[in-house]
Short mmCIF file of C-alpha atoms in Angstrom, two decimals:
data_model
loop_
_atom_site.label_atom_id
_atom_site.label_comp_id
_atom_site.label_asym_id
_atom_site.label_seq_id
_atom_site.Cartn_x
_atom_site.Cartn_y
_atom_site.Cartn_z
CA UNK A 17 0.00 0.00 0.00
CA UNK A 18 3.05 2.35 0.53
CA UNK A 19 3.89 2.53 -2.92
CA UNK A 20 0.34 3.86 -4.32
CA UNK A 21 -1.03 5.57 -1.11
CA UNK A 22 -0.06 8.62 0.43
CA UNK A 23 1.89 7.81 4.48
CA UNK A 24 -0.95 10.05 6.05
CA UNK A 25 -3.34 7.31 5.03
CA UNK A 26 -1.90 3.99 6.61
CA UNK A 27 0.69 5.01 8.83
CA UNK A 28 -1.53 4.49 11.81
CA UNK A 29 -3.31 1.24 10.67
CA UNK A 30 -2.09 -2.56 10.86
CA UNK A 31 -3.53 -5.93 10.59
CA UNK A 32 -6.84 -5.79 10.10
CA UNK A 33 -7.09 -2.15 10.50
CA UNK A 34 -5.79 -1.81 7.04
CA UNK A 35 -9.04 -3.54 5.36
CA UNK A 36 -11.13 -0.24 6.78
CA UNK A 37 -8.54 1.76 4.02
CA UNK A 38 -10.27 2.98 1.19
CA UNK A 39 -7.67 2.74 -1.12
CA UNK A 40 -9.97 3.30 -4.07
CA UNK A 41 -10.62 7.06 -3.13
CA UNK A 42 -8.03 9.26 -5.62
CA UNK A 43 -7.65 11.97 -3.01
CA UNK A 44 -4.93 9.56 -0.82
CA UNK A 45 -3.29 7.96 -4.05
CA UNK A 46 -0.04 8.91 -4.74
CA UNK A 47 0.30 10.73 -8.17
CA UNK A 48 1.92 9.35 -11.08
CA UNK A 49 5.19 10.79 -10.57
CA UNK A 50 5.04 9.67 -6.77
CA UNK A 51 4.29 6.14 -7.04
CA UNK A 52 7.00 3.67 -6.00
CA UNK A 53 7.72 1.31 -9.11
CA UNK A 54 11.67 0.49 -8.67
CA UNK A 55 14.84 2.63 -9.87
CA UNK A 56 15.11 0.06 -13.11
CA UNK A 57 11.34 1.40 -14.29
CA UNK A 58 12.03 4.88 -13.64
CA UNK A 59 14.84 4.46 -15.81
CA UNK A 60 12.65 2.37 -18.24
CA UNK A 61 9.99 4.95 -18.32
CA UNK A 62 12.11 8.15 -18.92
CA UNK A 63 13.48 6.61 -22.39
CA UNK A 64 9.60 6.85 -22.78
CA UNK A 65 7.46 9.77 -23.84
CA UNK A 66 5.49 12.06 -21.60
CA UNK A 67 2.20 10.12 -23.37
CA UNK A 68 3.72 6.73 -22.99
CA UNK A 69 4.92 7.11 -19.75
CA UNK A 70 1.42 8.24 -18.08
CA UNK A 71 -0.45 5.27 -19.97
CA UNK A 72 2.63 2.60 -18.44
CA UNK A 73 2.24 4.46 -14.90
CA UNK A 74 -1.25 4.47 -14.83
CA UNK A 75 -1.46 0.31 -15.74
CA UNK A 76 0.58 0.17 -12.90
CA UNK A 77 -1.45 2.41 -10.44
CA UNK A 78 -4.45 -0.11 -11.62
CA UNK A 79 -2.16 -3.42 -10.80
CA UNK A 80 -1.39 -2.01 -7.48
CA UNK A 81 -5.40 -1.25 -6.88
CA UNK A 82 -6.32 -4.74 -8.19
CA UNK A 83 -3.38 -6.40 -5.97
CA UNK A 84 -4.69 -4.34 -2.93
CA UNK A 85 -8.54 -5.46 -3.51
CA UNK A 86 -7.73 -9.01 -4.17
CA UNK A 87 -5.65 -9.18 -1.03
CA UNK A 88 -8.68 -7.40 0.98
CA UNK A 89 -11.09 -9.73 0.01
CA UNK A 90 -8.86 -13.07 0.57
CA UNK A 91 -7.88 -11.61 4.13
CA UNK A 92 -12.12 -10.84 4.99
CA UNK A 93 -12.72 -14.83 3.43
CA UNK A 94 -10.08 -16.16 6.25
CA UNK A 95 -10.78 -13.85 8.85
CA UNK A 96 -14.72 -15.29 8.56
CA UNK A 97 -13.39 -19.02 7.97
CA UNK A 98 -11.16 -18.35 11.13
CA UNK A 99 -14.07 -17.01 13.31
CA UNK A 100 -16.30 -20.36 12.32
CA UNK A 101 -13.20 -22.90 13.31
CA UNK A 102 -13.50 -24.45 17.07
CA UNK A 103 -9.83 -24.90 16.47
CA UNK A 104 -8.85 -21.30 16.17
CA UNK A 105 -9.59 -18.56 19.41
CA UNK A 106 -10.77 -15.10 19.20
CA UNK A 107 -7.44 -13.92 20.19
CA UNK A 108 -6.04 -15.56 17.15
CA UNK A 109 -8.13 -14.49 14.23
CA UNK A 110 -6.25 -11.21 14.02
CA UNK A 111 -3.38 -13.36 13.99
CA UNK A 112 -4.54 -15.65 11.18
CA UNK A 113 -5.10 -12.54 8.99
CA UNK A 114 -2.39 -10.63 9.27
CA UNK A 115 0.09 -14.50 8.91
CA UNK A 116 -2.58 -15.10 5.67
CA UNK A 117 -1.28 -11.29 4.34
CA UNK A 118 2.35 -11.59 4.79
CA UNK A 119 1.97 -15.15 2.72
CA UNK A 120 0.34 -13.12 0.52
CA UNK A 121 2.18 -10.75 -0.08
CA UNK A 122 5.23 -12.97 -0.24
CA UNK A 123 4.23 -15.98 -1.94
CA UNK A 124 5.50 -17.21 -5.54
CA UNK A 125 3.26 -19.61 -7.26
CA UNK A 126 5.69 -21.81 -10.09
CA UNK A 127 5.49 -24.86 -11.81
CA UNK A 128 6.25 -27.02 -9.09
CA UNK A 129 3.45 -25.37 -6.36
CA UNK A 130 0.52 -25.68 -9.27
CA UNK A 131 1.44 -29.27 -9.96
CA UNK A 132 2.12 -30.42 -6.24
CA UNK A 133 -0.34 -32.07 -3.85
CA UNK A 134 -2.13 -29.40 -1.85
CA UNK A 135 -1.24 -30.93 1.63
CA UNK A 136 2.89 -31.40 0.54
CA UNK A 137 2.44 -27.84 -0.83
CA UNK A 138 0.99 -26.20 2.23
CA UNK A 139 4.02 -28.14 4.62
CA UNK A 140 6.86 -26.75 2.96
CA UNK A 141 5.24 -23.12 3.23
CA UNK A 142 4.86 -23.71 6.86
CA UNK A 143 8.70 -24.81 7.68
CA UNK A 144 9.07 -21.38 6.66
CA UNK A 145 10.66 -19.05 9.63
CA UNK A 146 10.78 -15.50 10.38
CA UNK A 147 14.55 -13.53 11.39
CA UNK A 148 14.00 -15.00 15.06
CA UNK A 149 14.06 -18.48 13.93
CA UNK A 150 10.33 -18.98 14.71
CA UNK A 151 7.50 -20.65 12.35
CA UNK A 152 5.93 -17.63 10.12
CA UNK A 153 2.72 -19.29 9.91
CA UNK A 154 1.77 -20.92 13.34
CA UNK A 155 -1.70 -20.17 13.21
CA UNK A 156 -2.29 -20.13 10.02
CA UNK A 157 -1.08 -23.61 9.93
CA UNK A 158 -3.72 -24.44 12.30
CA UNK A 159 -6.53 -22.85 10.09
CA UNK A 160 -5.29 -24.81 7.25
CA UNK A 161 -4.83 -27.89 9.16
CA UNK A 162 -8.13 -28.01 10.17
CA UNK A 163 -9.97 -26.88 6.94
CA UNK A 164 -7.82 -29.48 4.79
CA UNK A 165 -9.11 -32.17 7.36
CA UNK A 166 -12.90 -31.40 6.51
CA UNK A 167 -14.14 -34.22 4.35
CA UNK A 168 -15.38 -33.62 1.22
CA UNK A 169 -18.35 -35.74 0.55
CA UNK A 170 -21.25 -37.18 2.34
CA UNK A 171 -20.23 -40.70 2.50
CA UNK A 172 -19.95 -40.55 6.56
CA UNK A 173 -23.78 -38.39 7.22
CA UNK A 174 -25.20 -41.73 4.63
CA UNK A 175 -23.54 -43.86 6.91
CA UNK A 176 -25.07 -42.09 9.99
CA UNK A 177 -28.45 -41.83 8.45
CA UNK A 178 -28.36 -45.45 7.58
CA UNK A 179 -27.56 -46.35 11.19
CA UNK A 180 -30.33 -44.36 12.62
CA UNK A 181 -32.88 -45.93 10.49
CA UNK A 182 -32.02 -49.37 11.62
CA UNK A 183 -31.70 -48.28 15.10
CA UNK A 184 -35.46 -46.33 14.94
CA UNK A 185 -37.65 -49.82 14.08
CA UNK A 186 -41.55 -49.49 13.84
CA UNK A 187 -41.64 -50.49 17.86
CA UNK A 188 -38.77 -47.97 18.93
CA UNK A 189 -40.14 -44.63 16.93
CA UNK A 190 -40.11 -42.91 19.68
CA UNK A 191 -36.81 -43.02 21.44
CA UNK A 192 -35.43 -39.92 22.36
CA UNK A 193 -32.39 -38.19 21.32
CA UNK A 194 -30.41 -39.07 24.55
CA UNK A 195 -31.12 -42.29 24.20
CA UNK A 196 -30.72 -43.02 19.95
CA UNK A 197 -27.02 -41.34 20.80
CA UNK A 198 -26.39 -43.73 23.74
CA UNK A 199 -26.68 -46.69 21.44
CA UNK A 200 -24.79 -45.29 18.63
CA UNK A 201 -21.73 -45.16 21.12
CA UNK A 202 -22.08 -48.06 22.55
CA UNK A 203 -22.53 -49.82 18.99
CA UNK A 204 -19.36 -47.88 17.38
CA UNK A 205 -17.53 -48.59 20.38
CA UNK A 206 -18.14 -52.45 20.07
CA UNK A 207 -17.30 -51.91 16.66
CA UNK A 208 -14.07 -50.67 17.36
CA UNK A 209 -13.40 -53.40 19.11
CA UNK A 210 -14.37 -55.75 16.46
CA UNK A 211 -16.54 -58.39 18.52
CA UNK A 212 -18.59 -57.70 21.89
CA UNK A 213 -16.08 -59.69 23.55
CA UNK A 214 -13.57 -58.14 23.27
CA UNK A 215 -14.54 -54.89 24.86
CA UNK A 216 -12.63 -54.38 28.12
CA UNK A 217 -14.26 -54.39 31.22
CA UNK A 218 -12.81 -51.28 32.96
CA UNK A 219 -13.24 -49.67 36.35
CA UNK A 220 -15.58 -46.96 34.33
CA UNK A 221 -17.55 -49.50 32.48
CA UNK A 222 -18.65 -51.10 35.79
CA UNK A 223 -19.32 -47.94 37.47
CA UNK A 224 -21.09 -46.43 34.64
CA UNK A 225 -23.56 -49.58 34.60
CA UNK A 226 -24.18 -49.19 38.31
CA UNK A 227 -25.62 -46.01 37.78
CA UNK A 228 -27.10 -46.10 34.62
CA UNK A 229 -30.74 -46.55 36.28
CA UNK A 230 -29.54 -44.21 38.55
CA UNK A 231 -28.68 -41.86 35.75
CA UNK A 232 -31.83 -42.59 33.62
CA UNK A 233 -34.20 -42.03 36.98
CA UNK A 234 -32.15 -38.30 37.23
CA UNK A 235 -32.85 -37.48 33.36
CA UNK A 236 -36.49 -38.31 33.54
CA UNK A 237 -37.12 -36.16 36.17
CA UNK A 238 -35.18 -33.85 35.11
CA UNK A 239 -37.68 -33.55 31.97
CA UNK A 240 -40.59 -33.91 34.05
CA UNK A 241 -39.63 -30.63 36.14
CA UNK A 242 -38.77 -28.50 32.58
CA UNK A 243 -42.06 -29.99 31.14
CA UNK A 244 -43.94 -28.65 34.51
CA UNK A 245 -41.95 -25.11 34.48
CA UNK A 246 -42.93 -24.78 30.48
CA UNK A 247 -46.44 -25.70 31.51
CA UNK A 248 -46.72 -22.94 34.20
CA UNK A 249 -45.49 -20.51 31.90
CA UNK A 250 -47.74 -20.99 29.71
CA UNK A 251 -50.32 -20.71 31.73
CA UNK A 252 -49.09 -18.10 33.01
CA UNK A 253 -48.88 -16.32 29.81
CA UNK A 254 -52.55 -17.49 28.91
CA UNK A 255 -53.56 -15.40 32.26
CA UNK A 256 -51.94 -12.37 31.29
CA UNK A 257 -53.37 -12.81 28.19
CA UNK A 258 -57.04 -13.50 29.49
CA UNK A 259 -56.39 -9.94 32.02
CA UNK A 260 -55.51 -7.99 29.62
CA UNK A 261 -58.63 -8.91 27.49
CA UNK A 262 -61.46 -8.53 30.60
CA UNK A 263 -59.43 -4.94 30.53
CA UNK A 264 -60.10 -3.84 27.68
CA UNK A 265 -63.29 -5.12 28.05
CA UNK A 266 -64.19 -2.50 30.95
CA UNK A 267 -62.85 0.28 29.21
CA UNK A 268 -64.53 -0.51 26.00
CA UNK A 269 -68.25 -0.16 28.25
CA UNK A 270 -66.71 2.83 29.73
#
């Protein structure tokens, strides 16, 4: 941005600060003449005429705008994927976007990086360190991490789907949540273990069949007390309700 704005403009803005710059607006461009565009240019442009050398510095004015709003909108597309990702915390999605602009800014796409698997790609940009000797990218690696592990189909919501429906037979429709989850776990879990016997019997396992009823007992009446408060609310509500009618009622004969 230093080389097409004016200091004024971003001298007191950083990280995500700098996406609030309206770069676009001619009044904090640097003129023609001003623009930063390398001492082997200038001396390109000045075997140039006046003519040619106002069309060449205004193509690059326009490259430097384009750069600027491509970068803006890449850095607002992580910042959001950053904000939905368990794996990333608030404190870090400032981080995340100003690591995602300095690869930006410095990365070099070749032959090799458009041909190379994504994931090998991605590993060799994050062995990358800064002049301390630390990673560059350590949470940005952790964005990318995660949003590489996302699977890309459906395949494993079928499977769940299909599971459900042969847990919920005609006699068991109405099973709640709680419970349709309980013997999902306990089914993958046997499946992990290949046959039923060869689940261990642990410490937990015992104690957690112990109090199962116990458990079960505690969750029913749990529901039965938030069914009872919903109930009184509502009536509660009806009463207002039935109030503020016989009100209006008496001032309407008034």
């Amino acid at each position: 941005m230093h080389r097409f704005l004016k200091s004024q403009a971003i001298n007191d803005k950083e990280g995500k600060h700098l996406l609030t710059v309206e770069y676009f607006k001619p009044d904090i461009q640097l003129s023609f003449t001003q623009i930063e565009v390398g001492e082997k240019t200038r001396t390109a442009l000045s075997k140039l005429t006046t003519d040619q050398q106002k069309i060449a510095l205004k193509g690059m004015k326009q490259f430097y705008l384009d750069t600027t709003k491509d970068n803006q909108h890449g850095a607002q597309a992580i910042r959001r994927l950053a904000v939905i990702m368990p794996t990333i915390s608030e404190e870090e999605v400032c981080l995340v976007t100003d690591e995602w602009n300095v690869y930006h800014e410095g990365s070099v796409i070749d032959s090799d990086s458009t041909t190379q698997r994504i994931d090998h790609n991605w590993a060799s940009v994050f062995q990358e360190k800064n002049m301390q000797g630390k990673f560059k990218y350590s949470v940005l690696q952790k964005l990318v991490k995660s949003l590489l592990s996302l699977a890309h189909g459906n395949a494993d919501v079928e499977r769940s789907l299909s599971a459900n429906k042969r847990t919920l037979t005609p006699d068991r429709a109405s099973l709640g949540d709680l419970t349709i989850n309980g013997l999902r776990a306990v089914k993958d879990h046997v499946k992990n273990h290949g046959e039923p016997h060869n689940v261990p019997i642990t410490k937990g396992l015992l104690q957690a069949s112990r109090e199962a009823h116990k458990a079960y007992s505690k969750r029913l009446s749990d529901e039965r007390e938030e069914l009872s408060r919903k109930k009184k609310l509502e009536e509660a509500e009806k009463q207002r309700l039935r109030d503020g009618e016989k009100e209006r009622e008496k001032e309407a004969k008034k």
